[in-house]
């Protein structure tokens, strides 16, 4: 009897423990269900909101389509406005690019149209050889010695002889025979023998005989007859510029530029200054006058030469186009302290 009671007690205890265990399991199961339910509700709400947003977007698109169908001109105007704005942007960019290009070109390419009044000078032709030119004694330079000859209207020659620290003469030389000229002043007399591009000067000065040879380089005298006259133009600051091209009393070619109170004179005397008639690669025949420091003439591409120019002033005259054009440039020296 006692054994049956113990057995019954064990069975009751086991049932109580099993019931408690089942209760715990039920509570855990309920928590899991609640979480799953919450997640599901959140997902359902998100899906609903997304669907509503999509529906609203579709309605707006349909409204726009209806508006465009009812008013097609509005769409065309919008496209036109966009196109104009794009074109304006491109024009502005192009204008900036063109302005930069113009500024770059203006540095060495701002010819201006001018008024030109031609002046004629008598031609020199006496059926005798013309020995005009500048004959140098050293290299391409006139610095240490030269003999300059320029034929005059009467057949005589303007003559200038310079020998560094030795002898100078400026006056008239006359034709004596082919390849031979003679000259005389109050202090000396002598002869000039011409052979191709070389001259030999024999001088008797105060009973002393001397000989100077100029055979290193001959500079031809520029034929400026086409360009002789007066050129005028007005700057953007309303300043009158007058350029005169001609021959002086000794038929020495010259170019003068008058601008305000400044007058700049050019003459043909290498290597300090020069007047050249050149066939430029871009502009054709031009007159080029310069005051520069190099001991040689510019090449046929004038503006490629002036980009590396060491002097301070030059003039270019172009008569090859429909209208006379002139380019005048000056450089201001910069003093570094």
Short mmCIF file of C-alpha atoms in Angstrom, two decimals:
data_model
loop_
_atom_site.label_atom_id
_atom_site.label_comp_id
_atom_site.label_asym_id
_atom_site.label_seq_id
_atom_site.Cartn_x
_atom_site.Cartn_y
_atom_site.Cartn_z
CA UNK A 1 0.00 0.00 0.00
CA UNK A 2 2.84 2.25 0.91
CA UNK A 3 4.56 1.47 -2.42
CA UNK A 4 1.42 2.45 -4.39
CA UNK A 5 1.31 5.85 -2.61
CA UNK A 6 4.93 6.56 -3.50
CA UNK A 7 4.34 5.57 -7.09
CA UNK A 8 1.32 7.83 -7.27
CA UNK A 9 3.33 10.71 -5.82
CA UNK A 10 6.02 10.27 -8.46
CA UNK A 11 3.44 10.25 -11.21
CA UNK A 12 1.80 13.42 -9.89
CA UNK A 13 5.19 15.18 -9.60
CA UNK A 14 6.08 14.22 -13.14
CA UNK A 15 2.79 15.57 -14.38
CA UNK A 16 3.30 18.86 -12.57
CA UNK A 17 6.83 19.19 -13.97
CA UNK A 18 5.60 18.30 -17.48
CA UNK A 19 2.85 20.85 -17.18
CA UNK A 20 5.27 23.58 -16.17
CA UNK A 21 7.59 22.66 -19.07
CA UNK A 22 4.72 22.77 -21.49
CA UNK A 23 3.68 26.17 -20.17
CA UNK A 24 7.20 27.54 -20.78
CA UNK A 25 7.22 26.20 -24.28
CA UNK A 26 3.84 27.79 -24.98
CA UNK A 27 5.06 31.20 -23.79
CA UNK A 28 8.15 31.00 -26.03
CA UNK A 29 5.97 30.05 -28.93
CA UNK A 30 3.71 33.02 -28.30
CA UNK A 31 6.70 35.46 -28.27
CA UNK A 32 7.96 34.16 -31.61
CA UNK A 33 4.53 34.53 -33.10
CA UNK A 34 4.24 38.10 -31.92
CA UNK A 35 7.64 39.02 -33.55
CA UNK A 36 6.71 37.32 -36.80
CA UNK A 37 3.40 39.13 -36.81
CA UNK A 38 5.09 42.52 -36.25
CA UNK A 39 7.59 41.94 -39.10
CA UNK A 40 4.80 40.89 -41.39
CA UNK A 41 2.76 44.01 -40.57
CA UNK A 42 5.83 46.23 -41.25
CA UNK A 43 6.43 44.52 -44.59
CA UNK A 44 2.76 44.91 -45.49
CA UNK A 45 2.84 48.64 -44.64
CA UNK A 46 6.06 49.17 -46.71
CA UNK A 47 4.55 47.37 -49.65
CA UNK A 48 1.40 49.48 -49.36
CA UNK A 49 3.35 52.76 -49.19
CA UNK A 50 5.50 51.76 -52.17
CA UNK A 51 2.42 50.84 -54.14
CA UNK A 52 0.83 54.20 -53.29
CA UNK A 53 3.98 56.07 -54.37
CA UNK A 54 4.16 54.18 -57.67
CA UNK A 55 0.50 54.89 -58.23
CA UNK A 56 1.06 58.60 -57.61
CA UNK A 57 4.02 58.67 -60.04
CA UNK A 58 1.95 56.95 -62.70
CA UNK A 59 -0.87 59.47 -62.20
CA UNK A 60 1.56 62.40 -62.55
CA UNK A 61 3.06 60.94 -65.72
CA UNK A 62 -0.40 60.45 -67.18
CA UNK A 63 -1.31 64.04 -66.31
CA UNK A 64 1.85 65.32 -68.05
CA UNK A 65 1.08 63.25 -71.13
CA UNK A 66 -2.46 64.63 -71.25
CA UNK A 67 -1.13 68.21 -70.83
CA UNK A 68 1.41 67.72 -73.63
CA UNK A 69 -1.28 66.33 -75.92
CA UNK A 70 -3.59 69.26 -75.11
CA UNK A 71 -0.76 71.88 -75.48
CA UNK A 72 2.05 70.61 -77.79
CA UNK A 73 3.37 74.16 -78.32
CA UNK A 74 4.46 74.36 -74.68
CA UNK A 75 6.75 71.37 -75.17
CA UNK A 76 8.19 72.89 -78.33
CA UNK A 77 8.78 76.20 -76.55
CA UNK A 78 10.56 74.40 -73.71
CA UNK A 79 12.75 72.54 -76.20
CA UNK A 80 13.44 75.81 -78.03
CA UNK A 81 14.38 77.56 -74.80
CA UNK A 82 16.73 74.73 -73.91
CA UNK A 83 18.22 74.85 -77.40
CA UNK A 84 18.72 78.63 -77.19
CA UNK A 85 20.36 78.34 -73.82
CA UNK A 86 22.68 75.65 -75.16
CA UNK A 87 23.49 77.74 -78.24
CA UNK A 88 24.18 80.78 -76.06
CA UNK A 89 26.52 78.74 -73.90
CA UNK A 90 28.37 77.56 -76.98
CA UNK A 91 28.50 81.12 -78.37
CA UNK A 92 29.90 82.43 -75.08
CA UNK A 93 32.53 79.71 -75.03
CA UNK A 94 33.35 80.40 -78.68
CA UNK A 95 33.55 84.15 -78.03
CA UNK A 96 35.96 83.61 -75.16
CA UNK A 97 38.06 81.33 -77.35
CA UNK A 98 38.00 83.84 -80.26
CA UNK A 99 38.93 86.69 -77.92
CA UNK A 100 41.89 84.72 -76.60
CA UNK A 101 42.95 83.95 -80.18
CA UNK A 102 42.59 87.60 -81.22
CA UNK A 103 44.65 88.74 -78.26
CA UNK A 104 47.31 86.22 -79.14
CA UNK A 105 47.36 87.26 -82.80
CA UNK A 106 47.34 90.98 -81.98
CA UNK A 107 50.76 90.61 -80.39
CA UNK A 108 52.32 90.28 -83.84
CA UNK A 109 49.55 90.72 -86.35
CA UNK A 110 47.47 93.87 -85.95
CA UNK A 111 47.65 95.53 -89.35
CA UNK A 112 45.50 98.64 -89.65
CA UNK A 113 43.92 100.09 -92.77
CA UNK A 114 45.47 103.42 -93.75
CA UNK A 115 45.02 106.28 -96.16
CA UNK A 116 47.90 106.40 -98.65
CA UNK A 117 49.01 109.27 -100.87
CA UNK A 118 51.76 108.19 -103.25
CA UNK A 119 54.73 110.50 -103.97
CA UNK A 120 56.88 110.00 -107.07
CA UNK A 121 60.67 110.42 -107.12
CA UNK A 122 62.72 110.74 -110.35
CA UNK A 123 64.27 107.53 -111.60
CA UNK A 124 68.04 107.22 -111.97
CA UNK A 125 69.14 105.74 -115.27
CA UNK A 126 72.15 107.04 -117.23
CA UNK A 127 73.01 103.80 -119.07
CA UNK A 128 76.01 103.28 -116.82
CA UNK A 129 76.52 100.55 -114.21
CA UNK A 130 74.97 101.17 -110.81
CA UNK A 131 77.30 100.33 -107.91
CA UNK A 132 74.91 101.40 -105.18
CA UNK A 133 75.11 99.42 -101.98
CA UNK A 134 76.67 99.17 -98.55
CA UNK A 135 79.93 97.24 -98.53
CA UNK A 136 81.10 95.92 -95.14
CA UNK A 137 84.60 95.11 -93.94
CA UNK A 138 83.74 92.54 -91.28
CA UNK A 139 80.98 89.96 -91.11
CA UNK A 140 77.50 91.33 -91.72
CA UNK A 141 78.10 94.45 -89.63
CA UNK A 142 78.78 98.11 -90.41
CA UNK A 143 80.22 98.63 -86.94
CA UNK A 144 83.93 98.63 -87.80
CA UNK A 145 83.96 99.72 -91.40
CA UNK A 146 81.87 100.23 -94.54
CA UNK A 147 81.66 102.06 -97.84
CA UNK A 148 78.17 103.27 -98.80
CA UNK A 149 77.43 104.26 -102.39
CA UNK A 150 74.08 105.61 -103.66
CA UNK A 151 73.71 106.70 -107.26
CA UNK A 152 72.18 110.16 -107.80
CA UNK A 153 70.04 111.59 -110.58
CA UNK A 154 73.05 113.19 -112.30
CA UNK A 155 75.04 109.92 -112.31
CA UNK A 156 77.29 110.84 -109.38
CA UNK A 157 77.30 108.91 -106.10
CA UNK A 158 76.58 109.87 -102.56
CA UNK A 159 79.57 108.33 -100.79
CA UNK A 160 80.25 107.61 -97.13
CA UNK A 161 83.43 105.81 -96.04
CA UNK A 162 84.04 104.76 -92.45
CA UNK A 163 87.05 102.94 -91.06
CA UNK A 164 87.02 102.48 -87.30
CA UNK A 165 89.39 104.95 -85.63
CA UNK A 166 91.20 105.49 -88.91
CA UNK A 167 89.30 107.39 -91.58
CA UNK A 168 85.91 108.93 -92.41
CA UNK A 169 84.59 110.59 -95.53
CA UNK A 170 81.13 111.83 -96.55
CA UNK A 171 80.62 113.53 -99.86
CA UNK A 172 80.44 112.92 -103.59
CA UNK A 173 82.14 110.26 -105.70
CA UNK A 174 82.15 110.51 -109.47
CA UNK A 175 82.28 107.99 -112.27
CA UNK A 176 85.75 107.80 -113.79
CA UNK A 177 85.48 104.52 -115.70
CA UNK A 178 83.73 101.22 -115.32
CA UNK A 179 84.41 99.80 -111.85
CA UNK A 180 86.28 102.96 -110.79
CA UNK A 181 85.05 106.03 -108.89
CA UNK A 182 87.03 108.97 -107.51
CA UNK A 183 86.35 111.30 -104.60
CA UNK A 184 87.91 114.41 -103.04
CA UNK A 185 87.36 116.84 -100.17
CA UNK A 186 89.43 119.48 -98.38
CA UNK A 187 91.45 116.89 -96.44
CA UNK A 188 91.86 113.87 -98.68
CA UNK A 189 91.32 112.36 -102.07
CA UNK A 190 91.17 108.84 -103.40
CA UNK A 191 89.65 106.19 -105.63
CA UNK A 192 87.13 103.40 -105.16
CA UNK A 193 87.63 100.22 -107.14
CA UNK A 194 84.57 97.96 -107.44
CA UNK A 195 84.84 94.27 -108.20
CA UNK A 196 81.61 92.29 -107.90
CA UNK A 197 80.52 92.70 -104.24
CA UNK A 198 83.86 94.06 -103.05
CA UNK A 199 85.34 97.57 -103.01
CA UNK A 200 88.88 98.75 -102.33
CA UNK A 201 89.36 102.34 -101.19
CA UNK A 202 92.75 103.97 -101.81
CA UNK A 203 93.20 107.23 -99.87
CA UNK A 204 95.80 109.98 -99.92
CA UNK A 205 95.39 112.06 -96.79
CA UNK A 206 98.02 114.67 -95.86
CA UNK A 207 100.60 112.94 -98.03
CA UNK A 208 99.94 109.56 -96.38
CA UNK A 209 98.65 106.67 -98.47
CA UNK A 210 96.14 104.15 -97.01
CA UNK A 211 94.04 101.32 -98.40
CA UNK A 212 90.82 99.87 -96.97
CA UNK A 213 89.09 96.78 -98.30
CA UNK A 214 85.36 96.14 -97.85
CA UNK A 215 84.68 92.67 -99.14
CA UNK A 216 82.86 90.82 -96.39
CA UNK A 217 79.23 91.65 -97.22
CA UNK A 218 77.30 93.85 -99.63
CA UNK A 219 73.83 95.17 -98.76
CA UNK A 220 71.79 96.23 -101.78
CA UNK A 221 69.89 99.50 -101.53
CA UNK A 222 66.14 98.89 -101.17
CA UNK A 223 63.93 99.77 -104.15
CA UNK A 224 61.18 101.63 -102.31
CA UNK A 225 59.63 103.53 -105.26
CA UNK A 226 56.34 101.64 -104.97
CA UNK A 227 56.01 102.56 -101.29
CA UNK A 228 57.07 106.22 -101.31
CA UNK A 229 54.42 108.57 -99.96
CA UNK A 230 52.42 109.39 -96.84
CA UNK A 231 50.33 106.93 -94.81
CA UNK A 232 47.90 108.11 -92.12
CA UNK A 233 45.55 106.45 -89.66
CA UNK A 234 43.96 107.16 -86.28
CA UNK A 235 44.45 104.93 -83.27
CA UNK A 236 41.63 103.74 -81.01
CA UNK A 237 42.64 106.61 -78.69
CA UNK A 238 42.00 109.13 -81.52
CA UNK A 239 45.72 109.76 -81.96
CA UNK A 240 46.87 110.55 -85.51
CA UNK A 241 49.77 108.46 -86.86
CA UNK A 242 51.63 109.69 -89.95
CA UNK A 243 54.17 107.44 -91.71
CA UNK A 244 56.34 108.90 -94.46
CA UNK A 245 58.38 106.77 -96.86
CA UNK A 246 60.82 108.44 -99.24
CA UNK A 247 64.34 109.51 -100.21
CA UNK A 248 66.31 112.37 -98.65
CA UNK A 249 68.39 114.86 -100.65
CA UNK A 250 71.09 112.21 -101.18
CA UNK A 251 68.56 109.56 -102.19
CA UNK A 252 69.08 107.77 -98.91
CA UNK A 253 65.86 105.85 -98.29
CA UNK A 254 64.04 106.65 -95.05
CA UNK A 255 60.87 105.94 -93.11
CA UNK A 256 59.58 108.25 -90.37
CA UNK A 257 56.70 107.67 -87.97
CA UNK A 258 55.04 110.60 -86.24
CA UNK A 259 52.74 109.65 -83.38
CA UNK A 260 51.76 112.40 -80.97
CA UNK A 261 54.94 114.13 -79.86
CA UNK A 262 57.13 111.16 -80.82
CA UNK A 263 58.99 110.88 -84.12
CA UNK A 264 60.84 107.67 -84.98
CA UNK A 265 63.21 107.58 -87.96
CA UNK A 266 64.37 104.51 -89.89
CA UNK A 267 67.12 104.37 -92.51
CA UNK A 268 69.01 101.58 -94.20
CA UNK A 269 72.23 101.10 -92.25
CA UNK A 270 72.78 97.50 -91.11
CA UNK A 271 73.35 96.29 -88.45
CA UNK A 272 71.76 99.06 -86.38
CA UNK A 273 68.71 99.70 -88.55
CA UNK A 274 67.37 98.77 -91.92
CA UNK A 275 64.71 99.13 -94.62
CA UNK A 276 64.00 95.99 -96.61
CA UNK A 277 61.70 95.02 -99.46
CA UNK A 278 60.86 91.40 -98.72
CA UNK A 279 58.70 88.65 -100.14
CA UNK A 280 56.96 87.47 -97.00
CA UNK A 281 55.67 83.89 -96.94
CA UNK A 282 52.21 85.02 -95.78
CA UNK A 283 51.75 88.59 -97.05
CA UNK A 284 53.72 88.68 -100.29
CA UNK A 285 55.82 91.76 -101.07
CA UNK A 286 56.14 94.11 -98.11
CA UNK A 287 58.28 96.98 -96.89
CA UNK A 288 59.91 96.22 -93.57
CA UNK A 289 61.75 98.89 -91.54
CA UNK A 290 63.40 98.19 -88.21
CA UNK A 291 65.65 99.50 -85.51
CA UNK A 292 67.31 96.42 -84.15
CA UNK A 293 70.50 95.01 -82.69
CA UNK A 294 71.16 91.98 -84.84
CA UNK A 295 73.89 91.98 -87.46
CA UNK A 296 71.76 90.37 -90.17
CA UNK A 297 68.53 90.94 -92.06
CA UNK A 298 65.24 89.26 -91.15
CA UNK A 299 64.30 86.11 -93.01
CA UNK A 300 61.41 85.82 -95.47
CA UNK A 301 58.89 85.16 -92.70
CA UNK A 302 58.92 88.57 -91.08
CA UNK A 303 56.70 87.84 -88.12
CA UNK A 304 58.53 84.69 -87.16
CA UNK A 305 61.61 86.92 -87.04
CA UNK A 306 59.96 89.61 -84.92
CA UNK A 307 58.79 87.09 -82.34
CA UNK A 308 62.46 86.76 -81.40
CA UNK A 309 63.13 90.40 -82.07
CA UNK A 310 65.72 92.12 -79.90
CA UNK A 311 65.14 95.67 -81.08
CA UNK A 312 62.51 98.15 -80.00
CA UNK A 313 60.70 99.46 -83.11
CA UNK A 314 59.60 98.32 -86.54
CA UNK A 315 57.15 99.12 -89.34
CA UNK A 316 55.59 96.80 -91.91
CA UNK A 317 53.70 98.13 -94.97
CA UNK A 318 51.61 95.84 -97.14
CA UNK A 319 50.27 97.14 -100.47
CA UNK A 320 49.43 93.74 -101.91
CA UNK A 321 45.80 93.61 -100.81
CA UNK A 322 42.70 95.61 -101.72
CA UNK A 323 43.63 98.40 -99.30
CA UNK A 324 46.95 99.70 -97.93
CA UNK A 325 47.76 98.15 -94.55
CA UNK A 326 50.38 99.18 -92.01
CA UNK A 327 51.70 97.59 -88.87
CA UNK A 328 53.70 99.71 -86.43
CA UNK A 329 55.16 98.25 -83.26
CA UNK A 330 57.31 99.70 -80.51
CA UNK A 331 58.89 97.99 -77.54
CA UNK A 332 59.39 99.79 -74.25
CA UNK A 333 62.63 98.75 -72.54
CA UNK A 334 62.26 97.18 -69.09
CA UNK A 335 65.00 98.16 -66.61
CA UNK A 336 65.75 95.49 -64.01
CA UNK A 337 67.13 96.79 -60.71
#
